[in-house]
Amino acid sequence: MLMPDFTYLEVKSLKEAIGQLSSKGAKVHAGGTDLLGCLREDILSAEKLVSISQIKALRGISQASDGGLRIGALTTIAEIETHKTIRERYSALARAASEVGSPQLRNQGTIGGNLCQKPRCWYYRGEFHCLRKGGDTCYAYQGENQFHCILGGNTCYIVHPSDTAPALAAFEASVRVNGPAGSRLVPIARFHVPPGENVQKETILKPNEIVTEILLPPPVKGLRSSYRKVCARRSWDFALASVALALQFDGDKVAKARVVLGGAAPVPWRSKEVEEVITGRGLDTETITMAAAAAIKDAQSLKYNGYKIPLFRGMIEEELTAMARA
Ligand SMILES: Cc1cc2nc3c(=O)[nH]c(=O)nc-3n(C[C@H](O)[C@H](O)[C@H](O)COP(=O)(O)OP(=O)(O)OC[C@H]3O[C@@H](n4cnc5c(N)ncnc54)[C@H](O)[C@@H]3O)c2cc1C
């Protein structure tokens, strides 16, 4: 397919970006690794692309005033992967970043774009006027659904595609959003929109709003974190299943747990079931087996994605076992 016509505008400030985005058909362009494909494949249309790549204030990683970390929305995935403090204190996030696509994509793709990317469902990306594109059918429900969701499916059965979002959710990060009305801080757990709330939106962003930064809270004492991704191929691929763990240990016991699944649901999926099983206990074999079973207790497979249920169970078992030995 040919790239459609659009105006391309490079802005120098946030104010200018928000002003330009207020006109009809305008879209944010960051690294372009997802957006340009979406335009070419006619998944979305744009009359004007507003490139934010020259807004210096949106770049870089720095310490926040509360001792946490501030990651500008234009920070590349590669910068996150290699950043010393992130590797040492938020290792699940560095690991998740290292799992994104290929080196080229990690050098070009930004964290803001990673959180706002469109889903990978082949019906949505193909020539199907599905529910998410304003039609009246989810073609995946009765169709080729081997890569679709097993949790939280409700009218639309996509899986959320970002690797970094589950890791950021496990750390209880917040997303700063700027728009004409000013700035607001949104917990990442509320940033992505489940299909039951609005089947045509992936995030809470309004058309003239921009993600400007991500804030990570200071790491607490005894925190250990990890990210594990299973794909169909070893080369670049999206997650069939992934899990981000951020566990705070008090001695051998888990004092607090955040467990977030990727490749499971239309949004990064917090598994409160796993958290409940492991909180207050040591990670012995019995607890780990119970926790992995709890993760998929409410899972409902479609015709071709039943393999995801044992896959999640096995992956969570392995990851908790590795965490117990760390
Ligand atoms: C071949 C291929 C493989 C991939 N593999 C993976 C993978 O394994 N894991 C993974 O997580 N992702 C993957 N991606 C998805 C994605 O391209 C990257 O993750 C990248 O981080 C997107 O960032 P970008 O800056 O290029 O976003 P863009 O393409 O510029 O934008 C993506 C979307 O976000 C919006 N947007 C961008 N920045 C902002 C902002 N600051 N505020 C508001 N809206 C914004 C854009 O309008 C657009 O809708 C892959 C993509 C491709 C093409």
mmCIF file of C-alpha atoms and ligand atoms in Angstrom:
data_model
loop_
_atom_site.group_PDB
_atom_site.id
_atom_site.type_symbol
_atom_site.label_atom_id
_atom_site.label_comp_id
_atom_site.label_asym_id
_atom_site.label_seq_id
_atom_site.Cartn_x
_atom_site.Cartn_y
_atom_site.Cartn_z
ATOM 1 C CA MET A 1 0.000 0.000 0.000
ATOM 2 C CA LEU A 2 1.164 3.580 -0.716
ATOM 3 C CA MET A 3 1.682 6.120 2.045
ATOM 4 C CA PRO A 4 -1.288 8.546 2.066
ATOM 5 C CA ASP A 5 -0.777 12.325 1.800
ATOM 6 C CA PHE A 6 -0.319 14.334 4.974
ATOM 7 C CA THR A 7 1.366 17.511 6.165
ATOM 8 C CA TYR A 8 4.491 17.031 8.281
ATOM 9 C CA LEU A 9 5.341 19.618 10.890
ATOM 10 C CA GLU A 10 8.311 19.696 13.264
ATOM 11 C CA VAL A 11 7.531 21.660 16.411
ATOM 12 C CA LYS A 12 10.032 23.073 18.910
ATOM 13 C CA SER A 13 7.941 23.357 22.075
ATOM 14 C CA LEU A 14 5.235 21.511 23.934
ATOM 15 C CA LYS A 15 2.920 24.505 23.664
ATOM 16 C CA GLU A 16 3.317 24.550 19.892
ATOM 17 C CA ALA A 17 2.752 20.775 19.716
ATOM 18 C CA ILE A 18 -0.469 20.948 21.724
ATOM 19 C CA GLY A 19 -1.668 23.879 19.603
ATOM 20 C CA GLN A 20 -1.003 21.989 16.361
ATOM 21 C CA LEU A 21 -2.631 18.829 17.677
ATOM 22 C CA SER A 22 -5.840 20.721 18.318
ATOM 23 C CA SER A 23 -6.628 20.788 14.585
ATOM 24 C CA LYS A 24 -8.661 17.928 13.099
ATOM 25 C CA GLY A 25 -6.756 14.879 11.846
ATOM 26 C CA ALA A 26 -3.464 15.744 13.576
ATOM 27 C CA LYS A 27 -1.369 12.956 15.127
ATOM 28 C CA VAL A 28 1.779 12.848 17.287
ATOM 29 C CA HIS A 29 4.885 11.542 15.521
ATOM 30 C CA ALA A 30 7.748 10.446 17.818
ATOM 31 C CA GLY A 31 10.088 7.743 16.436
ATOM 32 C CA GLY A 32 7.526 6.751 13.793
ATOM 33 C CA THR A 33 8.246 3.011 14.032
ATOM 34 C CA ASP A 34 4.600 2.150 14.649
ATOM 35 C CA LEU A 35 2.794 5.241 13.369
ATOM 36 C CA LEU A 36 4.148 5.149 9.817
ATOM 37 C CA GLY A 37 3.191 1.487 9.428
ATOM 38 C CA CYS A 38 -0.321 2.269 10.705
ATOM 39 C CA LEU A 39 -0.697 5.069 8.147
ATOM 40 C CA ARG A 40 0.619 2.952 5.296
ATOM 41 C CA GLU A 41 -1.662 0.054 6.272
ATOM 42 C CA ASP A 42 -4.620 2.470 6.501
ATOM 43 C CA ILE A 43 -5.336 1.577 10.134
ATOM 44 C CA LEU A 44 -5.534 5.217 10.998
ATOM 45 C CA SER A 45 -5.622 8.385 8.981
ATOM 46 C CA ALA A 46 -3.825 11.669 9.537
ATOM 47 C CA GLU A 47 -4.072 15.021 7.795
ATOM 48 C CA LYS A 48 -1.085 16.347 9.746
ATOM 49 C CA LEU A 49 1.804 14.659 11.566
ATOM 50 C CA VAL A 50 3.159 16.743 14.415
ATOM 51 C CA SER A 51 6.744 15.637 15.013
ATOM 52 C CA ILE A 52 7.730 16.165 18.646
ATOM 53 C CA SER A 53 11.250 14.782 18.171
ATOM 54 C CA GLN A 54 12.920 18.227 18.497
ATOM 55 C CA ILE A 55 11.358 19.105 21.867
ATOM 56 C CA LYS A 56 14.429 18.813 24.088
ATOM 57 C CA ALA A 57 12.404 18.920 27.322
ATOM 58 C CA LEU A 58 10.875 15.543 26.456
ATOM 59 C CA ARG A 59 14.239 13.762 26.311
ATOM 60 C CA GLY A 60 16.414 12.048 28.859
ATOM 61 C CA ILE A 61 16.430 10.227 32.172
ATOM 62 C CA SER A 62 17.017 12.072 35.443
ATOM 63 C CA GLN A 63 16.485 11.702 39.152
ATOM 64 C CA ALA A 64 13.096 12.952 40.365
ATOM 65 C CA SER A 65 12.758 15.140 43.467
ATOM 66 C CA ASP A 66 11.303 12.209 45.481
ATOM 67 C CA GLY A 67 14.357 10.020 44.737
ATOM 68 C CA GLY A 68 12.587 8.166 41.940
ATOM 69 C CA LEU A 69 13.320 8.473 38.233
ATOM 70 C CA ARG A 70 11.923 10.713 35.521
ATOM 71 C CA ILE A 71 11.978 9.340 31.981
ATOM 72 C CA GLY A 72 11.139 11.838 29.232
ATOM 73 C CA ALA A 73 8.638 10.536 26.665
ATOM 74 C CA LEU A 74 11.185 10.859 23.825
ATOM 75 C CA THR A 75 13.765 8.697 25.594
ATOM 76 C CA THR A 76 14.579 5.824 23.287
ATOM 77 C CA ILE A 77 14.038 2.215 24.262
ATOM 78 C CA ALA A 78 17.810 1.662 23.782
ATOM 79 C CA GLU A 79 18.615 4.431 26.300
ATOM 80 C CA ILE A 80 16.337 2.747 28.837
ATOM 81 C CA GLU A 81 17.868 -0.662 28.161
ATOM 82 C CA THR A 82 21.413 0.593 28.829
ATOM 83 C CA HIS A 83 20.841 3.175 31.575
ATOM 84 C CA LYS A 84 22.946 2.313 34.648
ATOM 85 C CA THR A 85 20.398 3.278 37.328
ATOM 86 C CA ILE A 86 17.562 1.533 35.506
ATOM 87 C CA ARG A 87 19.649 -1.630 35.149
ATOM 88 C CA GLU A 88 20.591 -1.553 38.838
ATOM 89 C CA ARG A 89 17.355 -0.422 40.488
ATOM 90 C CA TYR A 90 14.573 -1.142 38.006
ATOM 91 C CA SER A 91 16.043 -4.168 36.282
ATOM 92 C CA ALA A 92 12.664 -5.467 35.044
ATOM 93 C CA LEU A 93 12.293 -2.280 32.984
ATOM 94 C CA ALA A 94 15.795 -2.532 31.482
ATOM 95 C CA ARG A 95 15.085 -6.167 30.663
ATOM 96 C CA ALA A 96 11.692 -5.348 29.108
ATOM 97 C CA ALA A 97 13.325 -2.633 26.989
ATOM 98 C CA SER A 98 15.981 -5.125 25.828
ATOM 99 C CA GLU A 99 13.159 -7.392 24.602
ATOM 100 C CA VAL A 100 11.589 -4.777 22.301
ATOM 101 C CA GLY A 101 11.891 -5.693 18.614
ATOM 102 C CA SER A 102 15.331 -5.270 17.058
ATOM 103 C CA PRO A 103 18.308 -2.934 17.804
ATOM 104 C CA GLN A 104 17.115 -0.590 15.023
ATOM 105 C CA LEU A 105 13.652 -0.352 16.605
ATOM 106 C CA ARG A 106 15.104 0.215 20.067
ATOM 107 C CA ASN A 107 17.331 3.026 18.753
ATOM 108 C CA GLN A 108 14.486 4.756 16.945
ATOM 109 C CA GLY A 109 11.444 3.901 19.102
ATOM 110 C CA THR A 110 10.594 6.014 22.145
ATOM 111 C CA ILE A 111 9.031 5.096 25.463
ATOM 112 C CA GLY A 112 6.048 7.416 24.811
ATOM 113 C CA GLY A 113 5.393 5.685 21.482
ATOM 114 C CA ASN A 114 5.877 2.291 23.072
ATOM 115 C CA LEU A 115 3.041 2.972 25.526
ATOM 116 C CA CYS A 116 0.754 4.440 22.839
ATOM 117 C CA GLN A 117 1.372 1.955 20.004
ATOM 118 C CA LYS A 118 -1.592 0.314 18.270
ATOM 119 C CA PRO A 119 -2.431 -3.369 18.814
ATOM 120 C CA ARG A 120 -1.069 -6.069 16.529
ATOM 121 C CA CYS A 121 -4.257 -8.073 15.868
ATOM 122 C CA TRP A 122 -4.060 -9.156 12.216
ATOM 123 C CA TYR A 123 -7.736 -8.405 11.654
ATOM 124 C CA TYR A 124 -7.320 -4.895 13.069
ATOM 125 C CA ARG A 125 -4.142 -4.414 11.019
ATOM 126 C CA GLY A 126 -5.691 -6.058 7.966
ATOM 127 C CA GLU A 127 -8.541 -5.063 5.687
ATOM 128 C CA PHE A 128 -11.285 -5.863 8.190
ATOM 129 C CA HIS A 129 -13.698 -3.268 9.463
ATOM 130 C CA CYS A 130 -13.597 -4.708 12.974
ATOM 131 C CA LEU A 131 -15.128 -3.377 16.190
ATOM 132 C CA ARG A 132 -11.987 -1.412 17.037
ATOM 133 C CA LYS A 133 -12.211 0.368 13.660
ATOM 134 C CA GLY A 134 -15.904 1.197 14.152
ATOM 135 C CA GLY A 135 -17.431 -1.998 12.716
ATOM 136 C CA ASP A 136 -19.717 -4.407 14.526
ATOM 137 C CA THR A 137 -17.687 -7.640 14.713
ATOM 138 C CA CYS A 138 -14.532 -8.911 16.360
ATOM 139 C CA TYR A 139 -13.246 -11.193 13.597
ATOM 140 C CA ALA A 140 -10.729 -12.811 15.952
ATOM 141 C CA TYR A 141 -13.416 -14.197 18.240
ATOM 142 C CA GLN A 142 -14.470 -16.888 15.759
ATOM 143 C CA GLY A 143 -11.390 -16.636 13.551
ATOM 144 C CA GLU A 144 -7.633 -17.155 13.650
ATOM 145 C CA ASN A 145 -7.149 -16.312 17.287
ATOM 146 C CA GLN A 146 -3.887 -18.047 18.213
ATOM 147 C CA PHE A 147 -2.269 -14.775 19.366
ATOM 148 C CA HIS A 148 -5.290 -13.265 21.098
ATOM 149 C CA CYS A 149 -6.192 -12.780 24.735
ATOM 150 C CA ILE A 150 -7.140 -15.263 27.442
ATOM 151 C CA LEU A 151 -7.985 -12.689 30.124
ATOM 152 C CA GLY A 152 -10.109 -9.550 30.040
ATOM 153 C CA GLY A 153 -11.491 -10.199 26.553
ATOM 154 C CA ASN A 154 -14.724 -8.335 26.208
ATOM 155 C CA THR A 155 -16.101 -7.757 22.716
ATOM 156 C CA CYS A 156 -12.527 -7.291 21.363
ATOM 157 C CA TYR A 157 -9.796 -9.895 21.933
ATOM 158 C CA ILE A 158 -6.546 -8.050 21.211
ATOM 159 C CA VAL A 159 -3.523 -8.330 23.468
ATOM 160 C CA HIS A 160 -1.700 -5.249 24.600
ATOM 161 C CA PRO A 161 1.586 -5.146 22.602
ATOM 162 C CA SER A 162 4.042 -3.098 24.709
ATOM 163 C CA ASP A 163 6.899 -4.814 26.561
ATOM 164 C CA THR A 164 7.698 -1.832 28.756
ATOM 165 C CA ALA A 165 4.112 -1.239 29.980
ATOM 166 C CA PRO A 166 3.879 -4.379 32.187
ATOM 167 C CA ALA A 167 7.267 -3.546 33.751
ATOM 168 C CA LEU A 168 6.261 0.075 34.395
ATOM 169 C CA ALA A 169 2.960 -1.133 35.877
ATOM 170 C CA ALA A 170 4.812 -3.545 38.204
ATOM 171 C CA PHE A 171 6.810 -0.543 39.509
ATOM 172 C CA GLU A 172 3.576 1.474 39.853
ATOM 173 C CA ALA A 173 4.858 4.192 37.542
ATOM 174 C CA SER A 174 2.816 7.256 36.587
ATOM 175 C CA VAL A 175 2.406 8.854 33.181
ATOM 176 C CA ARG A 176 2.371 12.632 32.823
ATOM 177 C CA VAL A 177 -0.046 13.854 30.185
ATOM 178 C CA ASN A 178 -0.066 17.438 28.880
ATOM 179 C CA GLY A 179 -2.857 19.081 26.947
ATOM 180 C CA PRO A 180 -4.596 22.435 26.500
ATOM 181 C CA ALA A 181 -5.932 22.248 30.073
ATOM 182 C CA GLY A 182 -2.436 21.746 31.538
ATOM 183 C CA SER A 183 -0.802 18.664 32.989
ATOM 184 C CA ARG A 184 -2.120 15.615 34.831
ATOM 185 C CA LEU A 185 -0.420 12.590 36.343
ATOM 186 C CA VAL A 186 -2.103 9.261 35.600
ATOM 187 C CA PRO A 187 -1.177 5.979 37.312
ATOM 188 C CA ILE A 188 -0.092 3.655 34.510
ATOM 189 C CA ALA A 189 -2.684 1.137 35.702
ATOM 190 C CA ARG A 190 -5.336 3.603 34.482
ATOM 191 C CA PHE A 191 -3.573 4.773 31.310
ATOM 192 C CA HIS A 192 -4.680 1.924 29.013
ATOM 193 C CA VAL A 193 -8.373 1.507 28.242
ATOM 194 C CA PRO A 194 -9.986 -1.972 28.325
ATOM 195 C CA PRO A 195 -12.439 -2.783 25.483
ATOM 196 C CA GLY A 196 -15.318 -2.968 27.988
ATOM 197 C CA GLU A 197 -14.846 0.768 28.606
ATOM 198 C CA ASN A 198 -14.228 1.888 25.038
ATOM 199 C CA VAL A 199 -13.450 -0.543 22.257
ATOM 200 C CA GLN A 200 -12.015 2.120 19.925
ATOM 201 C CA LYS A 201 -9.463 3.612 22.305
ATOM 202 C CA GLU A 202 -6.230 2.106 23.600
ATOM 203 C CA THR A 203 -5.295 4.910 25.997
ATOM 204 C CA ILE A 204 -7.013 7.656 27.967
ATOM 205 C CA LEU A 205 -5.329 10.342 25.792
ATOM 206 C CA LYS A 206 -7.513 12.919 24.076
ATOM 207 C CA PRO A 207 -6.467 13.774 20.478
ATOM 208 C CA ASN A 208 -4.621 16.934 21.585
ATOM 209 C CA GLU A 209 -2.862 15.413 24.567
ATOM 210 C CA ILE A 210 0.761 14.250 24.722
ATOM 211 C CA VAL A 211 2.614 11.929 27.055
ATOM 212 C CA THR A 212 5.505 14.034 28.332
ATOM 213 C CA GLU A 213 7.190 11.894 30.976
ATOM 214 C CA ILE A 214 7.023 8.715 32.987
ATOM 215 C CA LEU A 215 7.730 8.812 36.702
ATOM 216 C CA LEU A 216 9.062 5.819 38.600
ATOM 217 C CA PRO A 217 8.746 5.873 42.388
ATOM 218 C CA PRO A 218 11.953 5.438 44.427
ATOM 219 C CA PRO A 219 12.855 1.757 44.790
ATOM 220 C CA VAL A 220 12.042 0.387 48.253
ATOM 221 C CA LYS A 221 14.406 -1.681 50.400
ATOM 222 C CA GLY A 222 14.359 -5.389 49.515
ATOM 223 C CA LEU A 223 12.935 -4.843 46.000
ATOM 224 C CA ARG A 224 13.724 -7.455 43.358
ATOM 225 C CA SER A 225 12.282 -7.303 39.872
ATOM 226 C CA SER A 226 12.287 -9.291 36.672
ATOM 227 C CA TYR A 227 10.710 -9.426 33.206
ATOM 228 C CA ARG A 228 10.286 -12.545 31.133
ATOM 229 C CA LYS A 229 8.965 -12.708 27.580
ATOM 230 C CA VAL A 230 8.127 -15.758 25.517
ATOM 231 C CA CYS A 231 7.820 -15.316 21.732
ATOM 232 C CA ALA A 232 7.168 -17.662 18.844
ATOM 233 C CA ARG A 233 10.543 -16.756 17.285
ATOM 234 C CA ARG A 234 13.919 -15.739 18.656
ATOM 235 C CA SER A 235 14.210 -12.777 16.270
ATOM 236 C CA TRP A 236 12.052 -9.647 16.789
ATOM 237 C CA ASP A 237 8.573 -10.568 17.843
ATOM 238 C CA PHE A 238 5.746 -9.526 20.155
ATOM 239 C CA ALA A 239 5.061 -11.462 23.359
ATOM 240 C CA LEU A 240 2.968 -14.611 23.272
ATOM 241 C CA ALA A 241 3.226 -14.330 27.031
ATOM 242 C CA SER A 242 5.191 -12.107 29.373
ATOM 243 C CA VAL A 243 5.339 -11.366 33.071
ATOM 244 C CA ALA A 244 6.801 -8.461 35.046
ATOM 245 C CA LEU A 245 7.481 -9.034 38.725
ATOM 246 C CA ALA A 246 8.332 -6.385 41.336
ATOM 247 C CA LEU A 247 8.571 -8.106 44.709
ATOM 248 C CA GLN A 248 9.601 -6.485 47.959
ATOM 249 C CA PHE A 249 11.225 -9.011 50.281
ATOM 250 C CA ASP A 250 11.432 -8.878 54.043
ATOM 251 C CA GLY A 251 13.992 -11.579 54.725
ATOM 252 C CA ASP A 252 12.765 -14.659 52.863
ATOM 253 C CA LYS A 253 9.166 -13.524 52.748
ATOM 254 C CA VAL A 254 7.415 -11.455 50.107
ATOM 255 C CA ALA A 255 6.174 -8.307 51.872
ATOM 256 C CA LYS A 256 4.570 -6.722 48.790
ATOM 257 C CA ALA A 257 4.072 -7.982 45.254
ATOM 258 C CA ARG A 258 3.162 -6.479 41.920
ATOM 259 C CA VAL A 259 2.711 -9.004 39.121
ATOM 260 C CA VAL A 260 1.692 -7.811 35.654
ATOM 261 C CA LEU A 261 1.102 -10.002 32.602
ATOM 262 C CA GLY A 262 1.683 -9.078 28.963
ATOM 263 C CA GLY A 263 0.344 -10.955 25.926
ATOM 264 C CA ALA A 264 -2.574 -12.061 28.120
ATOM 265 C CA ALA A 265 -5.199 -9.314 27.924
ATOM 266 C CA PRO A 266 -6.132 -6.181 25.956
ATOM 267 C CA VAL A 267 -4.335 -4.089 28.600
ATOM 268 C CA PRO A 268 -1.306 -4.855 30.818
ATOM 269 C CA TRP A 269 -2.960 -7.297 33.227
ATOM 270 C CA ARG A 270 -2.277 -7.045 36.947
ATOM 271 C CA SER A 271 -2.582 -10.507 38.466
ATOM 272 C CA LYS A 272 -3.905 -9.782 41.936
ATOM 273 C CA GLU A 273 -4.483 -13.548 42.241
ATOM 274 C CA VAL A 274 -0.724 -14.251 42.104
ATOM 275 C CA GLU A 275 0.014 -11.301 44.392
ATOM 276 C CA GLU A 276 -2.434 -12.588 47.009
ATOM 277 C CA VAL A 277 -0.938 -16.080 47.023
ATOM 278 C CA ILE A 278 2.682 -14.967 47.471
ATOM 279 C CA THR A 279 2.285 -11.965 49.791
ATOM 280 C CA GLY A 280 3.359 -12.791 53.346
ATOM 281 C CA ARG A 281 4.937 -16.090 52.296
ATOM 282 C CA GLY A 282 8.323 -17.388 51.255
ATOM 283 C CA LEU A 283 8.669 -18.535 47.655
ATOM 284 C CA ASP A 284 8.729 -22.287 48.361
ATOM 285 C CA THR A 285 7.675 -24.851 45.767
ATOM 286 C CA GLU A 286 4.134 -25.188 47.098
ATOM 287 C CA THR A 287 3.526 -21.413 47.088
ATOM 288 C CA ILE A 288 4.975 -21.062 43.589
ATOM 289 C CA THR A 289 2.761 -23.859 42.230
ATOM 290 C CA MET A 290 -0.314 -22.290 43.841
ATOM 291 C CA ALA A 291 0.603 -18.833 42.541
ATOM 292 C CA ALA A 292 1.092 -20.031 38.956
ATOM 293 C CA ALA A 293 -2.263 -21.835 39.063
ATOM 294 C CA ALA A 294 -3.944 -18.714 40.460
ATOM 295 C CA ALA A 295 -2.654 -16.625 37.533
ATOM 296 C CA ILE A 296 -4.734 -18.550 35.008
ATOM 297 C CA LYS A 297 -7.696 -19.422 37.239
ATOM 298 C CA ASP A 298 -10.045 -17.081 35.350
ATOM 299 C CA ALA A 299 -8.445 -17.499 31.909
ATOM 300 C CA GLN A 300 -10.776 -18.317 29.026
ATOM 301 C CA SER A 301 -9.183 -19.522 25.858
ATOM 302 C CA LEU A 302 -10.555 -19.110 22.350
ATOM 303 C CA LYS A 303 -10.414 -21.883 19.748
ATOM 304 C CA TYR A 304 -6.692 -21.637 18.911
ATOM 305 C CA ASN A 305 -4.989 -19.984 21.896
ATOM 306 C CA GLY A 306 -5.507 -22.643 24.587
ATOM 307 C CA TYR A 307 -1.726 -23.220 24.647
ATOM 308 C CA LYS A 308 -1.346 -19.856 26.389
ATOM 309 C CA ILE A 309 -2.822 -21.240 29.634
ATOM 310 C CA PRO A 310 -0.054 -23.798 30.363
ATOM 311 C CA LEU A 311 2.460 -21.350 28.872
ATOM 312 C CA PHE A 312 1.609 -18.657 31.438
ATOM 313 C CA ARG A 313 1.513 -21.211 34.254
ATOM 314 C CA GLY A 314 4.955 -22.604 33.365
ATOM 315 C CA MET A 315 6.500 -19.192 32.753
ATOM 316 C CA ILE A 316 5.286 -17.786 36.082
ATOM 317 C CA GLU A 317 6.481 -20.890 37.912
ATOM 318 C CA GLU A 318 9.941 -20.544 36.363
ATOM 319 C CA GLU A 319 10.169 -16.821 37.010
ATOM 320 C CA LEU A 320 9.122 -17.081 40.672
ATOM 321 C CA THR A 321 11.579 -19.953 41.158
ATOM 322 C CA ALA A 322 14.376 -17.814 39.682
ATOM 323 C CA MET A 323 13.327 -14.915 41.927
ATOM 324 C CA ALA A 324 13.450 -17.169 45.016
ATOM 325 C CA ARG A 325 17.038 -18.119 44.155
ATOM 326 C CA ALA A 326 18.195 -14.572 43.314
HETATM 327 C C1 LIG B 1 8.761 -4.843 13.310
HETATM 328 C C2 LIG B 1 8.331 -4.266 14.633
HETATM 329 C C3 LIG B 1 8.564 -4.980 15.812
HETATM 330 C C4 LIG B 1 8.183 -4.450 17.026
HETATM 331 N N1 LIG B 1 8.417 -5.184 18.163
HETATM 332 C C5 LIG B 1 8.035 -4.705 19.361
HETATM 333 C C6 LIG B 1 8.239 -5.470 20.551
HETATM 334 O O1 LIG B 1 8.780 -6.584 20.526
HETATM 335 N N2 LIG B 1 7.828 -4.944 21.736
HETATM 336 C C7 LIG B 1 7.236 -3.724 21.819
HETATM 337 O O2 LIG B 1 6.905 -3.287 22.920
HETATM 338 N N3 LIG B 1 7.011 -2.988 20.707
HETATM 339 C C8 LIG B 1 7.406 -3.426 19.496
HETATM 340 N N4 LIG B 1 7.192 -2.674 18.356
HETATM 341 C C9 LIG B 1 6.333 -1.471 18.471
HETATM 342 C C10 LIG B 1 6.881 -0.023 18.480
HETATM 343 O O3 LIG B 1 7.226 0.372 17.195
HETATM 344 C C11 LIG B 1 7.981 0.306 19.388
HETATM 345 O O4 LIG B 1 7.767 -0.324 20.589
HETATM 346 C C12 LIG B 1 8.284 1.828 19.614
HETATM 347 O O5 LIG B 1 8.677 2.030 20.966
HETATM 348 C C13 LIG B 1 7.217 2.849 19.294
HETATM 349 O O6 LIG B 1 7.773 4.148 19.532
HETATM 350 P P1 LIG B 1 7.851 5.294 18.425
HETATM 351 O O7 LIG B 1 8.510 6.459 19.061
HETATM 352 O O8 LIG B 1 8.453 4.803 17.176
HETATM 353 O O9 LIG B 1 6.306 5.568 18.248
HETATM 354 P P2 LIG B 1 5.535 6.240 17.000
HETATM 355 O O10 LIG B 1 5.454 5.249 15.900
HETATM 356 O O11 LIG B 1 6.062 7.588 16.678
HETATM 357 O O12 LIG B 1 4.096 6.383 17.667
HETATM 358 C C14 LIG B 1 3.310 5.278 18.026
HETATM 359 C C15 LIG B 1 1.939 5.794 18.476
HETATM 360 O O13 LIG B 1 2.054 6.514 19.690
HETATM 361 C C16 LIG B 1 1.659 7.879 19.513
HETATM 362 N N5 LIG B 1 2.641 8.641 20.287
HETATM 363 C C17 LIG B 1 4.000 8.565 20.191
HETATM 364 N N6 LIG B 1 4.579 9.313 21.143
HETATM 365 C C18 LIG B 1 3.576 9.897 21.830
HETATM 366 C C19 LIG B 1 3.544 10.798 22.929
HETATM 367 N N7 LIG B 1 4.650 11.253 23.541
HETATM 368 N N8 LIG B 1 2.328 11.209 23.390
HETATM 369 C C20 LIG B 1 1.191 10.759 22.799
HETATM 370 N N9 LIG B 1 1.160 9.903 21.763
HETATM 371 C C21 LIG B 1 2.342 9.471 21.295
HETATM 372 C C22 LIG B 1 1.661 8.136 18.032
HETATM 373 O O14 LIG B 1 0.723 9.124 17.651
HETATM 374 C C23 LIG B 1 1.297 6.752 17.490
HETATM 375 O O15 LIG B 1 -0.087 6.542 17.514
HETATM 376 C C24 LIG B 1 7.568 -3.167 17.112
HETATM 377 C C25 LIG B 1 7.331 -2.457 15.925
HETATM 378 C C26 LIG B 1 7.706 -2.997 14.697
HETATM 379 C C27 LIG B 1 7.456 -2.190 13.460
#
